[in-house]
Short mmCIF file of C-alpha atoms in Angstrom, two decimals:
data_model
loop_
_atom_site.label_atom_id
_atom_site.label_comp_id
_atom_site.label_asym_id
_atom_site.label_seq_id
_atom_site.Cartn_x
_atom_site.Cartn_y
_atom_site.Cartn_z
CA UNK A 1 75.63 197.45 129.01
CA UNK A 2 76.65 196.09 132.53
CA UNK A 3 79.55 199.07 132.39
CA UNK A 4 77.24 201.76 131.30
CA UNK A 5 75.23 200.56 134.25
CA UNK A 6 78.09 200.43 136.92
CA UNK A 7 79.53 204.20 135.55
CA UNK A 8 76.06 205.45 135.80
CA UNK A 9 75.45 203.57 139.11
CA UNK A 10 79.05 204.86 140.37
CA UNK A 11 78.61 208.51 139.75
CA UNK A 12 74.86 208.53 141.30
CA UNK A 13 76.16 207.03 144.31
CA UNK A 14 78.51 209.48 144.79
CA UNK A 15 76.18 212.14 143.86
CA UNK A 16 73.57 210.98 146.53
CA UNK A 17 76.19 209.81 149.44
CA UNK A 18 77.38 213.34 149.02
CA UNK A 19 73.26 214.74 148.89
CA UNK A 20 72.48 212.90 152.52
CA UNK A 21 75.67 214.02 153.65
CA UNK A 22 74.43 217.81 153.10
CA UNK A 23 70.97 216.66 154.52
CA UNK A 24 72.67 215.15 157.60
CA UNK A 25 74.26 218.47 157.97
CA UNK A 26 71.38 220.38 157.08
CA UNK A 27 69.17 218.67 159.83
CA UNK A 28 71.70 219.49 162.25
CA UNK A 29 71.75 223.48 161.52
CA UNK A 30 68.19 223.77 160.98
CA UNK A 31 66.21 221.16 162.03
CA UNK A 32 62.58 220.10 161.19
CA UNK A 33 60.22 223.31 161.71
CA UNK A 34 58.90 226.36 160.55
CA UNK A 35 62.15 227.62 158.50
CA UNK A 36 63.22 224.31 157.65
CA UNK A 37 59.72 224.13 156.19
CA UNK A 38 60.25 227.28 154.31
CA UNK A 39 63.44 226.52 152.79
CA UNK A 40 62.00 223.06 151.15
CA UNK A 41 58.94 224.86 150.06
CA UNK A 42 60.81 227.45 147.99
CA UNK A 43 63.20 224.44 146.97
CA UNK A 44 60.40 222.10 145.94
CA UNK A 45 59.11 224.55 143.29
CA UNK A 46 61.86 223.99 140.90
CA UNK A 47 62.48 220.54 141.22
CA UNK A 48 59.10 219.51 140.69
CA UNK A 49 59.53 221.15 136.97
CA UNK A 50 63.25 220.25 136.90
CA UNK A 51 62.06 216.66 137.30
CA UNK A 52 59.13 216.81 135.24
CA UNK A 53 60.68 218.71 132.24
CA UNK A 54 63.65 218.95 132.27
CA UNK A 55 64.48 215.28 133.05
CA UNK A 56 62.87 212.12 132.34
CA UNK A 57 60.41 213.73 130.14
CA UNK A 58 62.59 215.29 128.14
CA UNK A 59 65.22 212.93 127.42
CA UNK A 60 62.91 209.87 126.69
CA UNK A 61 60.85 212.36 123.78
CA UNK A 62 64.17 213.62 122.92
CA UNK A 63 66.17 210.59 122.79
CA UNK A 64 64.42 208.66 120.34
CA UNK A 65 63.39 211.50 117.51
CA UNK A 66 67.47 212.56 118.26
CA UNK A 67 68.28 209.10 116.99
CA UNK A 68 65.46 209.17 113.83
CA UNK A 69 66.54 212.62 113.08
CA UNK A 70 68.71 213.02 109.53
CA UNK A 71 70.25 216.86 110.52
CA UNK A 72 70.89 215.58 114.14
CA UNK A 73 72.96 218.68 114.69
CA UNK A 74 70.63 221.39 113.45
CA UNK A 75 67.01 218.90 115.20
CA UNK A 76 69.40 219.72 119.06
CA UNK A 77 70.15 223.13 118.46
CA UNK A 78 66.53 224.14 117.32
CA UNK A 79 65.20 221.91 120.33
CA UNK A 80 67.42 223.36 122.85
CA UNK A 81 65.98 227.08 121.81
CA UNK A 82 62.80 226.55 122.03
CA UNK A 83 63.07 225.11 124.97
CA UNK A 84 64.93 227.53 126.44
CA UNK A 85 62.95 230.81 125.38
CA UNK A 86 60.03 229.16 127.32
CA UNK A 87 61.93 227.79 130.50
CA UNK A 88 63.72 231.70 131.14
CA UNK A 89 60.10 233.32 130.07
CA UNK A 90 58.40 231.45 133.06
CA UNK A 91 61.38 231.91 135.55
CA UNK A 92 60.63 235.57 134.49
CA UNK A 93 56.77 234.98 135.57
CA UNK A 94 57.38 233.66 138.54
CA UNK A 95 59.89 236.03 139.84
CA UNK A 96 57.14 239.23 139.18
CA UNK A 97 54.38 237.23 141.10
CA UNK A 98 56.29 234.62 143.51
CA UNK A 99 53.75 235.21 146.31
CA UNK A 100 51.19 233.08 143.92
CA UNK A 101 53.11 231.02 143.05
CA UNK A 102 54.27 229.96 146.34
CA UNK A 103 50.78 230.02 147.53
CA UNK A 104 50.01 227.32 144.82
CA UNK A 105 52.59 224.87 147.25
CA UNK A 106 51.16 225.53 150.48
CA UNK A 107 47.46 226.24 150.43
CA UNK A 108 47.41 226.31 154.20
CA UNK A 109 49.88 228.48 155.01
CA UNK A 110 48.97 232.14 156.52
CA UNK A 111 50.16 235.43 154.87
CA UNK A 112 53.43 235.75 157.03
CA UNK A 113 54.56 232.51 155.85
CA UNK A 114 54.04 233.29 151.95
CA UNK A 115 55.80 236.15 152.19
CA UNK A 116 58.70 234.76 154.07
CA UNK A 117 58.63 232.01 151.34
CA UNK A 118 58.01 234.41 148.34
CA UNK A 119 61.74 236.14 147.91
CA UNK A 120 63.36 232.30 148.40
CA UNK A 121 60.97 230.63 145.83
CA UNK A 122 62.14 233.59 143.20
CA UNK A 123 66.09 232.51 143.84
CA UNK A 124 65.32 228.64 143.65
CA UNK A 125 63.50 228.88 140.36
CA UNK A 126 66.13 230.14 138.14
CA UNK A 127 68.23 226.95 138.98
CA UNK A 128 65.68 224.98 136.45
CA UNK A 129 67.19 227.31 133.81
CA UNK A 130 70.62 225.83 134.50
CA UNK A 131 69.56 222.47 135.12
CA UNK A 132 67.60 222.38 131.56
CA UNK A 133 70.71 223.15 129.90
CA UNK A 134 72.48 220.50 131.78
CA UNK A 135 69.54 217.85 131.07
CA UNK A 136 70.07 218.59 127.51
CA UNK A 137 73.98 218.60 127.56
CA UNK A 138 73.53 215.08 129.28
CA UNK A 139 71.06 213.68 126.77
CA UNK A 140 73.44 214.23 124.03
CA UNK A 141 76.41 212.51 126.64
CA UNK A 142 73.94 209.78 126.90
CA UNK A 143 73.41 209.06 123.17
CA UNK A 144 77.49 208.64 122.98
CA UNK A 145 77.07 206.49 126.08
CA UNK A 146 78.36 208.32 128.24
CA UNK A 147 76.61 208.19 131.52
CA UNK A 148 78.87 209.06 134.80
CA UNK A 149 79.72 213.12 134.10
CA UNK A 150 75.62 213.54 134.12
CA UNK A 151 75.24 211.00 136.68
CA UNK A 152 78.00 212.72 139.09
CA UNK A 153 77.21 216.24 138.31
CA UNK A 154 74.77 217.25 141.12
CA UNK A 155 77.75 216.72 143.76
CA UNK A 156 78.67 220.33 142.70
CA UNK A 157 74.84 221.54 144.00
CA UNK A 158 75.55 219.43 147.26
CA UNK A 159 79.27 220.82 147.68
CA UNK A 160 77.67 224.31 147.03
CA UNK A 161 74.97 223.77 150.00
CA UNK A 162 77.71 221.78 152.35
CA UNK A 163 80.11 224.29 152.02
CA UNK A 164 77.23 227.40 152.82
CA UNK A 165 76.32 225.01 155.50
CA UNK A 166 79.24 224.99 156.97
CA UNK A 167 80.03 228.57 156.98
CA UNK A 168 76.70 230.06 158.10
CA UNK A 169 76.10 227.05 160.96
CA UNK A 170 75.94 229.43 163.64
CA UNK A 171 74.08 232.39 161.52
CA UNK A 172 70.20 232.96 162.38
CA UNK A 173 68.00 230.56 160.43
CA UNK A 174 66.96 233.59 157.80
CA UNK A 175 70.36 234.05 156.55
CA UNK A 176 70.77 230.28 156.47
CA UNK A 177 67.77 229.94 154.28
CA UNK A 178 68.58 232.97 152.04
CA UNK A 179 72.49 231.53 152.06
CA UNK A 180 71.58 228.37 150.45
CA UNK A 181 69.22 229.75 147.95
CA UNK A 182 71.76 231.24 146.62
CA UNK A 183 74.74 228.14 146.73
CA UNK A 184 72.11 226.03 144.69
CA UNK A 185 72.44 228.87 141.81
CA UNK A 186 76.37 228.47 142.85
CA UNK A 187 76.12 224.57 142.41
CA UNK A 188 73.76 224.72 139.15
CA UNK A 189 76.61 226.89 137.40
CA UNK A 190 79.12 224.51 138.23
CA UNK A 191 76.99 221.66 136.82
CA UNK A 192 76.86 223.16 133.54
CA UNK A 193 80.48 223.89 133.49
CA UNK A 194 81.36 220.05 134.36
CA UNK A 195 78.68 219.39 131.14
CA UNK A 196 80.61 221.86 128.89
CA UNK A 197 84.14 219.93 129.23
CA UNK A 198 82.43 216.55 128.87
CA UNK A 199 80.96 217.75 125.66
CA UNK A 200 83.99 219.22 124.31
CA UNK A 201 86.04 215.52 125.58
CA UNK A 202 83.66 213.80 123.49
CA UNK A 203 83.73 215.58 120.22
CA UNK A 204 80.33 217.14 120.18
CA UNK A 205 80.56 220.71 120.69
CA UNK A 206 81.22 220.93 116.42
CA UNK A 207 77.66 219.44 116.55
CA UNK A 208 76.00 222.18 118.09
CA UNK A 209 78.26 224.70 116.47
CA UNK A 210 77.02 223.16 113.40
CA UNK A 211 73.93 223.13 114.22
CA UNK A 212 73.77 226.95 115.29
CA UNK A 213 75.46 227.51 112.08
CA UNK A 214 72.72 226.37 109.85
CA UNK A 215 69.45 226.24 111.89
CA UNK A 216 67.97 228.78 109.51
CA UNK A 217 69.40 226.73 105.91
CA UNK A 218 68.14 222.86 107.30
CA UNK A 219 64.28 222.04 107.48
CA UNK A 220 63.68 220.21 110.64
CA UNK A 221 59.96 220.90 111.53
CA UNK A 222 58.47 218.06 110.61
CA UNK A 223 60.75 216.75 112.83
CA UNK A 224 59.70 219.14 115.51
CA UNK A 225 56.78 218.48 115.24
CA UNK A 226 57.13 214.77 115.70
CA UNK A 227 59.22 215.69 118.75
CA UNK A 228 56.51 217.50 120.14
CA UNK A 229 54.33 214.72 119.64
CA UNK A 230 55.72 212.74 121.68
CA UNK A 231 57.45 215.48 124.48
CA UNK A 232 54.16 216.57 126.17
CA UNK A 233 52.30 213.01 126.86
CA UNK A 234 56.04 212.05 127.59
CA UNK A 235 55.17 214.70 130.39
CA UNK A 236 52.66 213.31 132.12
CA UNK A 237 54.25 209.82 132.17
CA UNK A 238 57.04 210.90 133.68
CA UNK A 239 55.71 213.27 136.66
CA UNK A 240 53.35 211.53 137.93
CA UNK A 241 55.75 210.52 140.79
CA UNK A 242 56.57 214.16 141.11
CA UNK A 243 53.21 215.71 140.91
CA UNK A 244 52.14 213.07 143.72
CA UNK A 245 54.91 214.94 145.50
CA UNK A 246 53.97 218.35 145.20
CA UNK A 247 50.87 217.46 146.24
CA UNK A 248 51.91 215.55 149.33
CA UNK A 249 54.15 218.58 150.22
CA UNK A 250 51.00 220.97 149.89
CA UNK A 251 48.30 218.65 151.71
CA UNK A 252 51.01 217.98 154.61
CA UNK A 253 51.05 221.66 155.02
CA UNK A 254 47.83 220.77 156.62
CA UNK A 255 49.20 218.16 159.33
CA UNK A 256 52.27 219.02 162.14
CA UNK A 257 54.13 221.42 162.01
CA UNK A 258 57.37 219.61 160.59
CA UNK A 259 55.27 216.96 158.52
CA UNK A 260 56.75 218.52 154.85
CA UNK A 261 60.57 218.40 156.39
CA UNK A 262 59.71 214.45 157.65
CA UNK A 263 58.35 213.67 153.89
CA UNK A 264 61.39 215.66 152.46
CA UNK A 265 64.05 213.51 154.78
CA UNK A 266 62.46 210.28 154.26
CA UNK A 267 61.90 210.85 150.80
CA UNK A 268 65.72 211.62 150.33
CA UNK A 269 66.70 208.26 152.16
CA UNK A 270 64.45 206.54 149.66
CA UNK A 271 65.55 207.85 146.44
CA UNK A 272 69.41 206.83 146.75
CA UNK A 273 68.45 202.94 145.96
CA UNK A 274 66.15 203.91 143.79
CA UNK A 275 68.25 206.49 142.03
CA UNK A 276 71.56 204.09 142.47
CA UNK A 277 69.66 200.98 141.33
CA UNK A 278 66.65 201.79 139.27
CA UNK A 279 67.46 205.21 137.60
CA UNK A 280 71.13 203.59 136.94
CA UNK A 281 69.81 200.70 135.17
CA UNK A 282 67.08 202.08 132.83
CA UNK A 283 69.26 205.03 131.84
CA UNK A 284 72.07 203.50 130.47
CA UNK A 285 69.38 200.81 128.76
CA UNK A 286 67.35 203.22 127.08
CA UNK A 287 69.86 204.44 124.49
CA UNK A 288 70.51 200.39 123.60
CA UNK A 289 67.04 199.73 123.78
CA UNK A 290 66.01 203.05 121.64
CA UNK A 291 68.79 201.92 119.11
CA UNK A 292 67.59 198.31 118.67
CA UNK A 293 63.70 198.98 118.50
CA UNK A 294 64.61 201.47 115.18
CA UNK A 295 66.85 198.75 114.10
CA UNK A 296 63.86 196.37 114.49
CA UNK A 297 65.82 193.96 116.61
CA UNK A 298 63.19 193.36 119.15
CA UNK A 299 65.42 190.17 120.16
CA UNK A 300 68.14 192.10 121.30
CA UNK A 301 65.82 194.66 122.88
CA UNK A 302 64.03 191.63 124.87
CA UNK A 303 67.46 190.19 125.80
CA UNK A 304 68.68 193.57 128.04
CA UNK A 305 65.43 193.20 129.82
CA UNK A 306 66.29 189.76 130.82
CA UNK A 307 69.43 191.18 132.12
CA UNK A 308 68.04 193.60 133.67
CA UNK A 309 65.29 192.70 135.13
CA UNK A 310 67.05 189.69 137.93
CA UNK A 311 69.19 192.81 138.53
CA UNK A 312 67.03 195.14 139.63
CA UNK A 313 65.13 192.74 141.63
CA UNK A 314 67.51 191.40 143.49
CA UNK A 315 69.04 194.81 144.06
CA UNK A 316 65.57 196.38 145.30
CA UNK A 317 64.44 193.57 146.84
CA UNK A 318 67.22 193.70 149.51
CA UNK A 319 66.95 197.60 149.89
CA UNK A 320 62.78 196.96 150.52
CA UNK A 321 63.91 194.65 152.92
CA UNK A 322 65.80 196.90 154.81
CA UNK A 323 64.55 200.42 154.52
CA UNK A 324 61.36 198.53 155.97
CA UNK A 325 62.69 196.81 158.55
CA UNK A 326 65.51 198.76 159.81
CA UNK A 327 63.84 202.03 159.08
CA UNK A 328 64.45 203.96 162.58
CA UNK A 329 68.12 202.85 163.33
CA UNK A 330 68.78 204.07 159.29
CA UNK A 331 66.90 207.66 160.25
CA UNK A 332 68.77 207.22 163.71
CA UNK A 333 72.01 207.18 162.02
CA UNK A 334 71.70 209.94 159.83
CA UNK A 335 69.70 212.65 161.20
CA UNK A 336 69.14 212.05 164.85
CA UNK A 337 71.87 214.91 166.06
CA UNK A 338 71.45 218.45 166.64
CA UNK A 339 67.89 220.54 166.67
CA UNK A 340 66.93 217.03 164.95
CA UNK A 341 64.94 215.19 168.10
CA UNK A 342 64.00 211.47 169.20
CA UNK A 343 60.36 212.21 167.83
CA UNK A 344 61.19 213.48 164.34
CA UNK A 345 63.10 210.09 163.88
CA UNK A 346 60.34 208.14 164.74
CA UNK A 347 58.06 210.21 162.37
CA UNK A 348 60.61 210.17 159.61
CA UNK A 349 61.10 206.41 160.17
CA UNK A 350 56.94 205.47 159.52
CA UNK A 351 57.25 207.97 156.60
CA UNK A 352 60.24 205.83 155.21
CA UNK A 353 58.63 202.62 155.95
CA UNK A 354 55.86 203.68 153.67
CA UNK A 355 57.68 204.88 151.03
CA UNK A 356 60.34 201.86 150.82
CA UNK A 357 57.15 199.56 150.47
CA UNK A 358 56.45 200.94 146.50
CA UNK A 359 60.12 200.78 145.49
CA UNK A 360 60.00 197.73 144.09
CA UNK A 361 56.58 198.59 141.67
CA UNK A 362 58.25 202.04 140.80
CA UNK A 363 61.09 200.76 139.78
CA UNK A 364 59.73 197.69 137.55
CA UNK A 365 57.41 200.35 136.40
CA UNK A 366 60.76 202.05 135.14
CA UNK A 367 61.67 199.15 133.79
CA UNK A 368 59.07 198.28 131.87
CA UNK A 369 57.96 201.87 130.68
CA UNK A 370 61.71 202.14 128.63
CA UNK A 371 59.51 199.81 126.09
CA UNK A 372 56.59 202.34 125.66
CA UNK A 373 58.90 204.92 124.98
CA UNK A 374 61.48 203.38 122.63
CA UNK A 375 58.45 202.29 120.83
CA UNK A 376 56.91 205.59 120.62
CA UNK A 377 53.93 204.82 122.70
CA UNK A 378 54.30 208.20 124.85
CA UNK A 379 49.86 208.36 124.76
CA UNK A 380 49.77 204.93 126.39
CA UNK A 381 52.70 205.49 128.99
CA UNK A 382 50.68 208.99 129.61
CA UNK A 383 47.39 207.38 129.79
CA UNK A 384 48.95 205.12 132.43
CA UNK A 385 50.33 207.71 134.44
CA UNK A 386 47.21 209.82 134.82
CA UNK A 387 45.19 206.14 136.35
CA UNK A 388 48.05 205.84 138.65
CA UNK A 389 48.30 209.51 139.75
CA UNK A 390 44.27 209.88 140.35
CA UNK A 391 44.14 206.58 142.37
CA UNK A 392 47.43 208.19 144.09
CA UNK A 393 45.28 211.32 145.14
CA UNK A 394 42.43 209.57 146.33
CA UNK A 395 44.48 207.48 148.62
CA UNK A 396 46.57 210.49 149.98
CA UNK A 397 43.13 212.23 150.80
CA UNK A 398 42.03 208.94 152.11
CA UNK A 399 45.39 208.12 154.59
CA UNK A 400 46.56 211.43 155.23
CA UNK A 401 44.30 212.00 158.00
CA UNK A 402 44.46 208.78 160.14
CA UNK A 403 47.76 208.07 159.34
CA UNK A 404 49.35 211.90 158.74
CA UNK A 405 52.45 212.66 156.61
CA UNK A 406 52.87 208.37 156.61
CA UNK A 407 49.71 207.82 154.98
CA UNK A 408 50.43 210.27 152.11
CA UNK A 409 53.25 208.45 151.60
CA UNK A 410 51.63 205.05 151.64
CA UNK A 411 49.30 206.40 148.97
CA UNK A 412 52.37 207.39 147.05
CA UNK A 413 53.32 203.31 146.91
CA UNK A 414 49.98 202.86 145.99
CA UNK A 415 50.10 203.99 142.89
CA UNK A 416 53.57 202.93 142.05
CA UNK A 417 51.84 199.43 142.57
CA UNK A 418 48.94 200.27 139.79
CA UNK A 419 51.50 201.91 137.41
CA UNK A 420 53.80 198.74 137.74
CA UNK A 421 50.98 196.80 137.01
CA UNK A 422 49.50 198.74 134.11
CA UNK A 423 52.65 199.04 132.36
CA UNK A 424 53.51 195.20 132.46
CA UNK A 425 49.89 194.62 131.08
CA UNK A 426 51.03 197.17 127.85
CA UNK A 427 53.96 195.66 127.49
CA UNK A 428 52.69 191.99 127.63
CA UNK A 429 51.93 189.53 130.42
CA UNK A 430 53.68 186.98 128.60
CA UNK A 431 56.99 188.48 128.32
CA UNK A 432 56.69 188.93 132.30
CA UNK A 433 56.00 185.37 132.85
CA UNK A 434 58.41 184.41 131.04
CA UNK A 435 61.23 186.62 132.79
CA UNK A 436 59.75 184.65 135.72
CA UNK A 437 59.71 181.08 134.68
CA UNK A 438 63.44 180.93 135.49
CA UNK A 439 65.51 179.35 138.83
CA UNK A 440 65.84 183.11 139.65
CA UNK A 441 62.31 183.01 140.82
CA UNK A 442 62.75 180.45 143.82
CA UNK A 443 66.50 181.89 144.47
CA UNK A 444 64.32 185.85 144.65
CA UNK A 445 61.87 184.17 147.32
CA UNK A 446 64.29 182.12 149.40
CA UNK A 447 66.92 184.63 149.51
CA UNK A 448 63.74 187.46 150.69
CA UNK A 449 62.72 185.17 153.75
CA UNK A 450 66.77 185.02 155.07
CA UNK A 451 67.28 187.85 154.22
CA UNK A 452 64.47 189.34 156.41
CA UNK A 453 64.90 187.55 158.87
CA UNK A 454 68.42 188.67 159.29
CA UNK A 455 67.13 192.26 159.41
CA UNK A 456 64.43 191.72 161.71
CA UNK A 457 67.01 190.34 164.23
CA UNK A 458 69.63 193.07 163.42
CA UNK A 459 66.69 195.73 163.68
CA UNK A 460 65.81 194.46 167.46
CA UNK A 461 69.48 194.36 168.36
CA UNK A 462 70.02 198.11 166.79
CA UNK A 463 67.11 199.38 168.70
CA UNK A 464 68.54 197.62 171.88
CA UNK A 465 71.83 199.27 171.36
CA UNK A 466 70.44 202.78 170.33
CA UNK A 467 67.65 203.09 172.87
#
């Protein structure tokens, strides 16, 4: 398990070094402001349905009825074309009418805007098509156990963007815009590619040949329809996070000018320990964990999460501690250069602070919601996503206007906490207590208190240095 982790854990950390590295750059050509703005707008639209479809969603409904399934090859292919059919049929949608469908992101903005939007939004939705097919591709790696192709594959996207980066740096911000549209199509082909090999490596591509091959002799609907049972609540329990985040990206097209570009960078420096530490962990768990509940060995099950738990504590707990505390030397360090100015660190830098405070609940909530799913609860997991998500909303509203693009992050941690929360209650109090009735427990708080301390001090010696 612990190597699944670490090659899973390896390849994201590549992945996202190389994704702030194209940020850092990206900062420096453009900026935070009005086409900066535009560019993550247009961008936003596909990875809020990569994310919610064509990721977690779809491997956790997949994953299980994948391993149930008794015509495994013919269940992927006849998943895979359905799924497919639909995804190109609404890229098709939204490039005919991307003017409303950009208008859906930012309420607020005037007509010149959406149209300058519209033609970018159009190029950045046909890289869900790719990334679907990659998702899948990766699902199936997964199942084998084999976690660091998918986990390293999105350093083609940011290799794409760098490289555009580099050679348009001097262009006007337009063609910049319009130039790295088009690289993330560039990077999203090359993902697939890297997917293709890794399938052939590991002996599956006579699967879905196989499975091509007699889709129309094999009767799998029953067992499409079981999948389907448990894709679409699997859905809304795994976007809640990223409808929160469409909807802080349209209500803080209300605030500053440059308040969706500070949620954007602040955001990004907050995912890589939770992608790294969190996303590492539970994905290489969930195929063991998937396995052992349709074994029925609930004691093996319970045993990773011991494992795993102290882990991802630890691990979290030390990146809380400093994305908190040492929030504007971090934003200092990697963005502070260029058209990128001593204010839009400081605003970045609350925006982190906010955000780093719910890593720790979204995370556990990770944790913890690997159970629901490998036990085909996908209604309960749902039922605690929507709670979370509408006490999420009510808090952005709430924050967003004394505190700006901060407080809608804030209300984002929120309702990490309540999700963490509800999804410990589901899976049982008692088995939390009990992961905490250990030595770990006094080593987690003692080692908390040094180690913030440490980064208080190293925070007021930083700001010293820097300022």
């Amino acid at each position: 398990m612990f190597k699944s982790i670490f090659s899973n854990s390896f390849g994201i950390l590549i992945s996202r070094v190389t994704g702030l590295g194209r940020d850092i750059l990206m900062t420096s050509v453009l900026g935070a402001n009005m086409w900066s703005d535009i560019f993550l707008m247009a961008f936003k639209f596909p990875n809020l349905f990569r994310r919610i479809f064509a990721e977690g969603s779809f491997t956790q409904s997949f994953m299980p009825s994948y391993i149930a399934s008794r015509q495994k090859s013919v269940f992927a292919v006849a998943i895979f074309i359905r799924f497919m059919a639909v995804i190109i049929g609404f890229s098709l949608i939204v490039t005919l009418f991307p003017a409303f469908f950009t208008k859906l992101l930012a309420w607020d903005w005037n007509a010149d805007l959406i149209a300058k939007t519209a033609p970018l939004t159009t190029i950045n939705f046909w890289y869900l098509d790719l990334i679907f097919i990659v998702t899948f591709l990766g699902t199936l790696l997964q199942h084998k156990e084999h976690f660091f192709t998918t986990a390293f594959s999105t350093v083609w996207l940011n290799i794409a963007m760098i490289v555009t980066l580099m050679l348009f740096a001097h262009s006007d911000p337009k063609t910049i815009v319009y130039a790295l549209s088009f690289s993330i199509l560039v990077g999203g082909v090359l993902q697939v590619v890297t997917h293709l090999y890794s399938i052939r490596q590991q002996g599956l591509m006579k699967l879905l040949i196989g499975g091509w091959k007699y889709r129309k002799t094999k009767d799998v609907k029953a067992e499409e329809s079981k999948f389907s049972s448990l894709f679409f609540p699997s859905v809304l329990g795994n976007s809640t996070a990223q409808i929160a985040s469409f909807i802080d990206t349209s209500l803080a097209s209300f605030l500053a000018a440059g308040s969706v570009s500070y949620l954007f960078y602040a955001n990004r420096v907050f995912q890589l320990p939770f992608a790294i530490i969190a996303l590492a962990i539970t994905t290489a768990l969930f195929p063991t964990i998937a396995k052992a509940i349709k074994n029925e060995n609930h004691t093996l099950a319970y045993r990773n999460l011991h494992k795993s738990f102290w882990l991802l504590s630890a691990l979290l707990g030390i990146s809380v501690l400093g994305g908190v505390l040492l929030a504007e030397p971090i934003v200092w360090l990697l963005f502070e250069r260029g058209a990128f100015t001593i204010q839009d660190t400081h605003n970045t830098a609350n925006v982190l602070m906010m955000y780093m405070v719910g890593l720790l609940p979204f995370g556990l909530a990770k944790l913890f919601s690997l159970y629901l799913y490998a036990m085909h609860k996908h209604i309960k997991a749902a039922k605690i996503a929507a709670i979370s998500l509408i006490i999420n909303i009510i808090c952005s509203v709430i924050l967003m206007k004394p505190l700006g693009a901060a407080g809608l992050a804030l209300a984002g941690s929120i309702g990490g906490a309540v999700q963490m929360v509800l999804t410990i209650k589901e899976v049982g109090w008692s088995i939390f207590f009990d992961l905490l009735k250990t030595r770990f427990t006094l080593y987690f708080i003692l080692g908390t208190i040094g180690i913030g301390i440490a980064f208080y001090a190293l925070n007021n010696f930083l700001l010293h240095l820097i300022r």
